[in-house]
Tab-separated table of C-alpha atoms in Angstrom:
chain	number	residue	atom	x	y	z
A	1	UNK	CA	17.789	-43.745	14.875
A	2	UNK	CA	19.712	-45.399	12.119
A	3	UNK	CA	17.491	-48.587	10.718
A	4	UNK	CA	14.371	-47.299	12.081
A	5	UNK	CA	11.079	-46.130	9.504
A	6	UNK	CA	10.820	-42.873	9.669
A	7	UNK	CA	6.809	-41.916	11.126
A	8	UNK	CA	5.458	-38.163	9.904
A	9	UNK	CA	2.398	-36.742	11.565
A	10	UNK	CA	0.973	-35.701	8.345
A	11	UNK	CA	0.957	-36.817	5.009
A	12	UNK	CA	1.485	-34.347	1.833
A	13	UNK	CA	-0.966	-34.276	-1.183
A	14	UNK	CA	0.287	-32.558	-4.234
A	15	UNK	CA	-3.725	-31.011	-5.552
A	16	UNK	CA	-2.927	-29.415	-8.593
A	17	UNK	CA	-1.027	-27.272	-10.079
A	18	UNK	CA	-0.649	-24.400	-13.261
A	19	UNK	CA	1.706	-22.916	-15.082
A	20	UNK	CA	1.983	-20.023	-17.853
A	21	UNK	CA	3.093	-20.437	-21.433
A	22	UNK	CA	6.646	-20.978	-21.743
A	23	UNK	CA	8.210	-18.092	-24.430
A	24	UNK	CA	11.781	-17.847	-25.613
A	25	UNK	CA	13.935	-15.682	-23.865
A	26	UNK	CA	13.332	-11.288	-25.104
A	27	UNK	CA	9.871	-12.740	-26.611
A	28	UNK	CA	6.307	-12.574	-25.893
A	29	UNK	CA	6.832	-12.685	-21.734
A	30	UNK	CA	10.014	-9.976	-22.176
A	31	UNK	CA	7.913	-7.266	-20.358
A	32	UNK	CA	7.286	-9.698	-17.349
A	33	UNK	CA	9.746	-10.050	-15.179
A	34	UNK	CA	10.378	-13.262	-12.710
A	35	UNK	CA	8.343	-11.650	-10.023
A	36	UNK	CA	6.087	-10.829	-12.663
A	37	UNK	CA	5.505	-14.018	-14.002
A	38	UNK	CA	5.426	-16.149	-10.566
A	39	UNK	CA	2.396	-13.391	-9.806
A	40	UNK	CA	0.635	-14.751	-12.436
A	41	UNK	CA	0.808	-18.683	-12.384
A	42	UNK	CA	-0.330	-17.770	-8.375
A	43	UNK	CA	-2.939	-15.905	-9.423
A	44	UNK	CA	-4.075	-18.559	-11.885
A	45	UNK	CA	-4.047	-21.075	-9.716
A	46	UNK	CA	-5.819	-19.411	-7.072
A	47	UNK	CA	-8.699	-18.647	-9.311
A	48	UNK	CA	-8.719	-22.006	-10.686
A	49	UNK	CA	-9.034	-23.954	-7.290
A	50	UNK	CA	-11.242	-21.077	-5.602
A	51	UNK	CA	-9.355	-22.026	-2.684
A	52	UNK	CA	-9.252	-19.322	0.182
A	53	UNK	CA	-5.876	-17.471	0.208
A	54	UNK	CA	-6.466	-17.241	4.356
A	55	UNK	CA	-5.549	-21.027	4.235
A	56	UNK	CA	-2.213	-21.070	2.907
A	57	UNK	CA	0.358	-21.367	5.222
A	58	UNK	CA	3.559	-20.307	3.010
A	59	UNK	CA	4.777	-19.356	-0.216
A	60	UNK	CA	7.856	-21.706	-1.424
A	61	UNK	CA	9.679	-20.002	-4.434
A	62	UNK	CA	12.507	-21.192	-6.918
A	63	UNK	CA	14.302	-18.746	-8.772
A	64	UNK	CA	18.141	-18.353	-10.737
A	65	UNK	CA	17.889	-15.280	-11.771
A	66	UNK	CA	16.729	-12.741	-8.851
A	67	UNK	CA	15.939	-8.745	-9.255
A	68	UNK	CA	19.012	-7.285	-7.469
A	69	UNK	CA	16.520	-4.914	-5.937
A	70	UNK	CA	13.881	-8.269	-4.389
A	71	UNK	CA	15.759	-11.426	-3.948
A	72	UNK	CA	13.428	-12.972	-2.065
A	73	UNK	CA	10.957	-13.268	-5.051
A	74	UNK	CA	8.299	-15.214	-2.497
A	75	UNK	CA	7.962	-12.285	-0.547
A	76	UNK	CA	7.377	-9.794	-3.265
A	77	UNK	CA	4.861	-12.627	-4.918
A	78	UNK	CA	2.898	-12.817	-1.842
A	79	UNK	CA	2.311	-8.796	-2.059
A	80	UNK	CA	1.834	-8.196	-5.455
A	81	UNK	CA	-0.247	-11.365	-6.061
A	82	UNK	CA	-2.866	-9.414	-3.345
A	83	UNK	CA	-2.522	-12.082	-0.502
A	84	UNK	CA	-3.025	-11.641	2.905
A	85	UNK	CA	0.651	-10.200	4.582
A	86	UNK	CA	0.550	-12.184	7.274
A	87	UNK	CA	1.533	-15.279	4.726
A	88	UNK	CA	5.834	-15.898	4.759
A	89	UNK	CA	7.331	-16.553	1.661
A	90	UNK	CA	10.780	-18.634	1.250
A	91	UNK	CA	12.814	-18.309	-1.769
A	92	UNK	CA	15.058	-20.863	-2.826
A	93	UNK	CA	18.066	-21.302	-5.657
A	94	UNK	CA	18.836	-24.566	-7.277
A	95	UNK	CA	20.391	-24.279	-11.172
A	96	UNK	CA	17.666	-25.848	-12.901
A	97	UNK	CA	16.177	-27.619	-10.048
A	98	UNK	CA	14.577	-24.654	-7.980
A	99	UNK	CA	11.113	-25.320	-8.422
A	100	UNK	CA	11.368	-28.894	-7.557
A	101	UNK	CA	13.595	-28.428	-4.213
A	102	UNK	CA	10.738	-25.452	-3.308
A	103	UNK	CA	7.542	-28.654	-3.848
A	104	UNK	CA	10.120	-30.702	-1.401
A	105	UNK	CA	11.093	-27.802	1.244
A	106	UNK	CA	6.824	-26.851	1.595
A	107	UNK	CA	5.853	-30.694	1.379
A	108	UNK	CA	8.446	-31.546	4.407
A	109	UNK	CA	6.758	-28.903	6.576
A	110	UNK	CA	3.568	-29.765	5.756
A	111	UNK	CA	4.606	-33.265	7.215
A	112	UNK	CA	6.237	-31.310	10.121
A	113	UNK	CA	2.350	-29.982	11.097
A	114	UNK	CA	4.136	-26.593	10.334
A	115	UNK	CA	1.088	-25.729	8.087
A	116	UNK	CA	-1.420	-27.372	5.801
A	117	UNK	CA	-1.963	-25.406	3.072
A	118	UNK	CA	1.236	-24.122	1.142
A	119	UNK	CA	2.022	-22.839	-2.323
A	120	UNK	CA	5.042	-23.734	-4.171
A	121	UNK	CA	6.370	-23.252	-7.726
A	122	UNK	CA	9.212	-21.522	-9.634
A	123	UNK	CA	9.489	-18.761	-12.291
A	124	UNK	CA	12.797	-16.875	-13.892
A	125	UNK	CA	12.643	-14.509	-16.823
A	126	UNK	CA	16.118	-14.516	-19.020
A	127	UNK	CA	14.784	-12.021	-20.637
A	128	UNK	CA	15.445	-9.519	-17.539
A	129	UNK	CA	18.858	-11.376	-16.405
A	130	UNK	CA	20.509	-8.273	-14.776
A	131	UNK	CA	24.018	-7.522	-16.209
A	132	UNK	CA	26.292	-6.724	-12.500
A	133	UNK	CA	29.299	-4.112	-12.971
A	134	UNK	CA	32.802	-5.175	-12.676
A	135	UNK	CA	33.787	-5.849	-9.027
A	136	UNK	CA	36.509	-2.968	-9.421
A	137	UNK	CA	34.027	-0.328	-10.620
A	138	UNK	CA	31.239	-1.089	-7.446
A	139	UNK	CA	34.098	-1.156	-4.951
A	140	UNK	CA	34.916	2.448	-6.508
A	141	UNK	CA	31.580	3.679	-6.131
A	142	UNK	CA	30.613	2.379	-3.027
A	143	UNK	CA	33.653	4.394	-1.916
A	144	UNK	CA	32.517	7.219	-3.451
A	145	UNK	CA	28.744	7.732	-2.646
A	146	UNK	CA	28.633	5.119	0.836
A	147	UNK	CA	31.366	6.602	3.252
A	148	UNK	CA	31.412	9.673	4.984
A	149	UNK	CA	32.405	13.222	4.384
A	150	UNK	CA	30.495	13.838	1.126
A	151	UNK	CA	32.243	14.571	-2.513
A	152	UNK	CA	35.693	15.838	-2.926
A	153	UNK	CA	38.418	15.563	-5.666
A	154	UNK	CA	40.137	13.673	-3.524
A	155	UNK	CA	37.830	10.981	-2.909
A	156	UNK	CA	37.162	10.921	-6.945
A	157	UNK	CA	40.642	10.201	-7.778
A	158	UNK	CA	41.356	7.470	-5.200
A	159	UNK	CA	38.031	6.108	-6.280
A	160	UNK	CA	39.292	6.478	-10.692
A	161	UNK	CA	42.621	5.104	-9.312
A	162	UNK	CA	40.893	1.774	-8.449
A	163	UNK	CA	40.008	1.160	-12.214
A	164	UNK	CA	42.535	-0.763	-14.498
A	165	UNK	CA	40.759	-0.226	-17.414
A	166	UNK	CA	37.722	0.851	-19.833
A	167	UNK	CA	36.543	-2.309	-19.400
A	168	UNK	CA	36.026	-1.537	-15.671
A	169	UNK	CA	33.514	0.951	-16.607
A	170	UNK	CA	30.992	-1.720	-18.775
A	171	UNK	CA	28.285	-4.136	-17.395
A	172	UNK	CA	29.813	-7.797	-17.997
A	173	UNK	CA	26.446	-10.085	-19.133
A	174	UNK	CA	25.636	-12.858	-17.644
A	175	UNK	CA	27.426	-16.123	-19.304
A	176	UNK	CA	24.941	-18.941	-17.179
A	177	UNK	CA	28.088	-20.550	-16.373
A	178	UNK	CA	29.141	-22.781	-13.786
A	179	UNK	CA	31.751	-21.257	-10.999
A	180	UNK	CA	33.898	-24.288	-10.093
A	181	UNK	CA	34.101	-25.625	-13.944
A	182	UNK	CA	33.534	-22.525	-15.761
A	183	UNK	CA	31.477	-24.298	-18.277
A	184	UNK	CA	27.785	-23.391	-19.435
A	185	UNK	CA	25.288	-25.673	-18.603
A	186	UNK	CA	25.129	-27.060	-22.359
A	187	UNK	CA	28.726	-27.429	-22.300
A	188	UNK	CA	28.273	-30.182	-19.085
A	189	UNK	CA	25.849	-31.694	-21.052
A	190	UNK	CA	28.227	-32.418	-24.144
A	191	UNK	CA	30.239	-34.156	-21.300
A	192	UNK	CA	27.550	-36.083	-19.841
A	193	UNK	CA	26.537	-37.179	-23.211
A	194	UNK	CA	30.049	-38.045	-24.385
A	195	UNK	CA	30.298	-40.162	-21.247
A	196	UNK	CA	27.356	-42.149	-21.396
A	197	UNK	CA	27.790	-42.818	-25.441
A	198	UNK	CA	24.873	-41.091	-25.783
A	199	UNK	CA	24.982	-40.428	-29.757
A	200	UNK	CA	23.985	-37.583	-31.819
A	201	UNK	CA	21.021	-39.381	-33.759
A	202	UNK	CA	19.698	-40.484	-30.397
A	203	UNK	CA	19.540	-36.823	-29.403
A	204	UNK	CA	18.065	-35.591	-32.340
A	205	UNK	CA	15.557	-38.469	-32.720
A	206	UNK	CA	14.216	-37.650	-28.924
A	207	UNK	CA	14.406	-34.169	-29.312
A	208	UNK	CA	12.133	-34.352	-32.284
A	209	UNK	CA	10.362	-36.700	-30.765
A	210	UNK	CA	9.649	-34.526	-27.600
A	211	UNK	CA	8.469	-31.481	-29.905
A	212	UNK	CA	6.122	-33.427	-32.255
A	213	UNK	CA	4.068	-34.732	-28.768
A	214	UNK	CA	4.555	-31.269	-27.668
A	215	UNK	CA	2.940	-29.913	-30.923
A	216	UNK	CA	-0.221	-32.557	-30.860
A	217	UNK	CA	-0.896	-31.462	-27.195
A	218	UNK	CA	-1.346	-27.927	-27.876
A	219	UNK	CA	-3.264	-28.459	-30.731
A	220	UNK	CA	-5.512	-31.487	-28.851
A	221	UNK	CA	-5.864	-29.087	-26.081
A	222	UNK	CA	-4.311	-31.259	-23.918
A	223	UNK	CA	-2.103	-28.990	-21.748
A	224	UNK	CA	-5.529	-26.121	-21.725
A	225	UNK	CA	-5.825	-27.600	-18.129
A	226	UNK	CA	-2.581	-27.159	-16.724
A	227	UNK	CA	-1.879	-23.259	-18.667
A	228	UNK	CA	-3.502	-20.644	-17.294
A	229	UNK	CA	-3.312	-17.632	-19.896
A	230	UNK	CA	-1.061	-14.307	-19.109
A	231	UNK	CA	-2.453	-10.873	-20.218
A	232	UNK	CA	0.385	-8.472	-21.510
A	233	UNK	CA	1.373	-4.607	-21.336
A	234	UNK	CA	-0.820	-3.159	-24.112
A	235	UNK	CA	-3.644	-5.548	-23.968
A	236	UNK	CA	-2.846	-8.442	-25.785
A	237	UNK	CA	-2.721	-11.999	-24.037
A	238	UNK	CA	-0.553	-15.286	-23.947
A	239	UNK	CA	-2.465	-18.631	-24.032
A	240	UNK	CA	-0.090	-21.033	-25.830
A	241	UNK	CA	3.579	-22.842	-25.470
A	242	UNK	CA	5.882	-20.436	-28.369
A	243	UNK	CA	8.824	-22.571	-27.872
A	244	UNK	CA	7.146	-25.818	-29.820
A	245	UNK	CA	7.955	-26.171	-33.235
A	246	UNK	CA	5.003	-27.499	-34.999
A	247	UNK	CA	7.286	-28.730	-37.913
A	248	UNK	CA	11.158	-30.137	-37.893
A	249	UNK	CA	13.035	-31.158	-41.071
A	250	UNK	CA	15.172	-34.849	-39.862
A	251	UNK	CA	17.283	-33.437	-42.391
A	252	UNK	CA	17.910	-29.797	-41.570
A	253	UNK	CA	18.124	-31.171	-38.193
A	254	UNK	CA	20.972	-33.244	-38.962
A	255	UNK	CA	22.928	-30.754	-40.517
A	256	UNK	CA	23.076	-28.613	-37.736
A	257	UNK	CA	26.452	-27.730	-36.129
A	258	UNK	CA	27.069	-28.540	-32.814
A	259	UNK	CA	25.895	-24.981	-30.646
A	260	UNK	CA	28.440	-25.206	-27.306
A	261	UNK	CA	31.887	-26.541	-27.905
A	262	UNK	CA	34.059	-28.138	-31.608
A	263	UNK	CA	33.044	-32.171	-31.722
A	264	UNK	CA	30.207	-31.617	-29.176
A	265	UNK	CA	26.583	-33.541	-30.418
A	266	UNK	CA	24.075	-30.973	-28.727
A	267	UNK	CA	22.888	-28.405	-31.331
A	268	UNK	CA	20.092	-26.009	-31.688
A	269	UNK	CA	17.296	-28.425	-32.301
A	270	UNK	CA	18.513	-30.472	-29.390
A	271	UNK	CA	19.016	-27.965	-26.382
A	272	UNK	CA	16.283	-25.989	-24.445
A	273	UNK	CA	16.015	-22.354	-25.688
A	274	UNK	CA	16.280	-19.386	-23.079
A	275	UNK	CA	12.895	-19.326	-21.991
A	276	UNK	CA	10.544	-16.994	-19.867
A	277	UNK	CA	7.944	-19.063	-17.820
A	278	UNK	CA	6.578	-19.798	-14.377
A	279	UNK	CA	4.773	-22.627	-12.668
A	280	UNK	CA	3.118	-23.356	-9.505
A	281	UNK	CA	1.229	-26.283	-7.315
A	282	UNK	CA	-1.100	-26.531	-4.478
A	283	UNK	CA	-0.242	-28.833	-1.321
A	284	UNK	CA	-2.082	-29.687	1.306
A	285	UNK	CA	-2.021	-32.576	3.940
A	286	UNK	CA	-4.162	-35.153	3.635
A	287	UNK	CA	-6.333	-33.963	6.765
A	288	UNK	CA	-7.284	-30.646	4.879
């Protein structure tokens, strides 16, 4: 009822959680992809906690960028992480917010008494962005190879006739842009920035800012707790952050052009790179 205090059965505790090193996009984490990657922040933070796989109650997943093949990149997580089948897994899809809305969807059933015990993170790999085929050229060969009557010349040319040109034969890659506006994700950001008189110098003084603490924790050891190493094809292993940079020139950084759009203030020093990474946490109600 409107004006009355909402009562939950249970209350959510967020335990801990883990994450991998983050890598820039076609780097060290190229050969992982986001199922991949999710597999192994699980994995890490099961063996970190010791906790019982038996006990939890759901995987919770965020993703952007799905394998055409798995969508539901909880699902495949829960099998190739090794956990018990019997365990659901949810995948959600929020630009840049996935991971968080997946924490909120498994913490709100937790307070339902749906389970007590849940696993929730988020992972994408940019490196493995799947390129889709024109719209023209899959309508022409789901025509082709999905309807009856098997192969003819016949069916060939209608399907050819549906193509208006070369280009309808090429993969178009992925542009991370927005549908309604059009405009990458960087691009918005010039906007919001503009609009809130949020100047260049401020954005380059934070940005450096956020990389120099960035820098000291790695080398501290600070952030050993929270990353949980990822072993690569051909033996080698990931421990560490690759997207910090351990030294930044004020200077070079304020001669960089703007990276998105003519008069923007967001440039390379000052924007996220495309980055490979996953992270996970542990909930549980207060009761367990």
């Amino acid at each position: 009822m409107s004006g009355t205090k909402r009562h939950h059965e249970h209350e959510t505790v967020l335990v801990t959680g883990v994450r991998t090193p983050f890598a820039r996009a076609f780097g060290e984490l190229a050969d992982l992809d986001t199922i991949a990657l999710g597999v192994a922040a699980v994995r890490g933070l099961l063996e970190r906690t010791g906790i019982d796989p038996a006990l939890v109650g759901e995987v919770v997943w965020g993703s952007v960028l799905f394998r055409s093949d798995a969508p539901n990149t909880a699902r495949e997580i829960v099998f190739d992480a090794n956990l018990p089948r019997s365990i659901p897994g949810v995948t959600l899809t929020r630009a840049c917010l996935s991971g968080l809305n997946a924490i909120t969807y498994a913490a709100c059933a937790i307070e339902r008494g749906q389970y007590e015990v849940a696993i929730a993170g988020g992972s994408d790999s940019t490196s493995n962005a799947e390129a889709p085929l024109p719209r023209r050229l899959t309508r022409a060969l789901a025509e082709l190879f999905m309807t009856g009557g098997g192969l003819s010349w016949r069916k060939i040319r209608r399907a050819l006739g549906r193509l208006e040109s070369v280009g309808d034969l090429l993969p178009r890659m992925p542009r991370i842009a927005e549908r309604f506006t059009g405009l990458t994700m960087g691009q918005h950001a010039d906007d919001m920035a503009r609009a809130n008189a949020i100047s260049r110098e401020a954005q380059d003084r934070f940005a450096m800012r956020s990389h120099e603490r960035a820098h000291a924790a790695i080398v501290s050891g600070r952030f050993d707790e929270e990353v949980v190493p990822v072993e690569l094809p051909g033996g080698r292993r990931l421990e560490r952050d690759t997207i910090v940079r351990a030294k930044i020139d004020p200077e070079k950084v304020a001669r960089l052009r703007p990276v998105f759009r003519e008069g923007g203030t967001i440039t390379a020093a000052s924007s996220s790179p495309l980055t490979d990474g996953a992270s996970c946490v542990l909930l549980m109600s207060t009761e367990r």
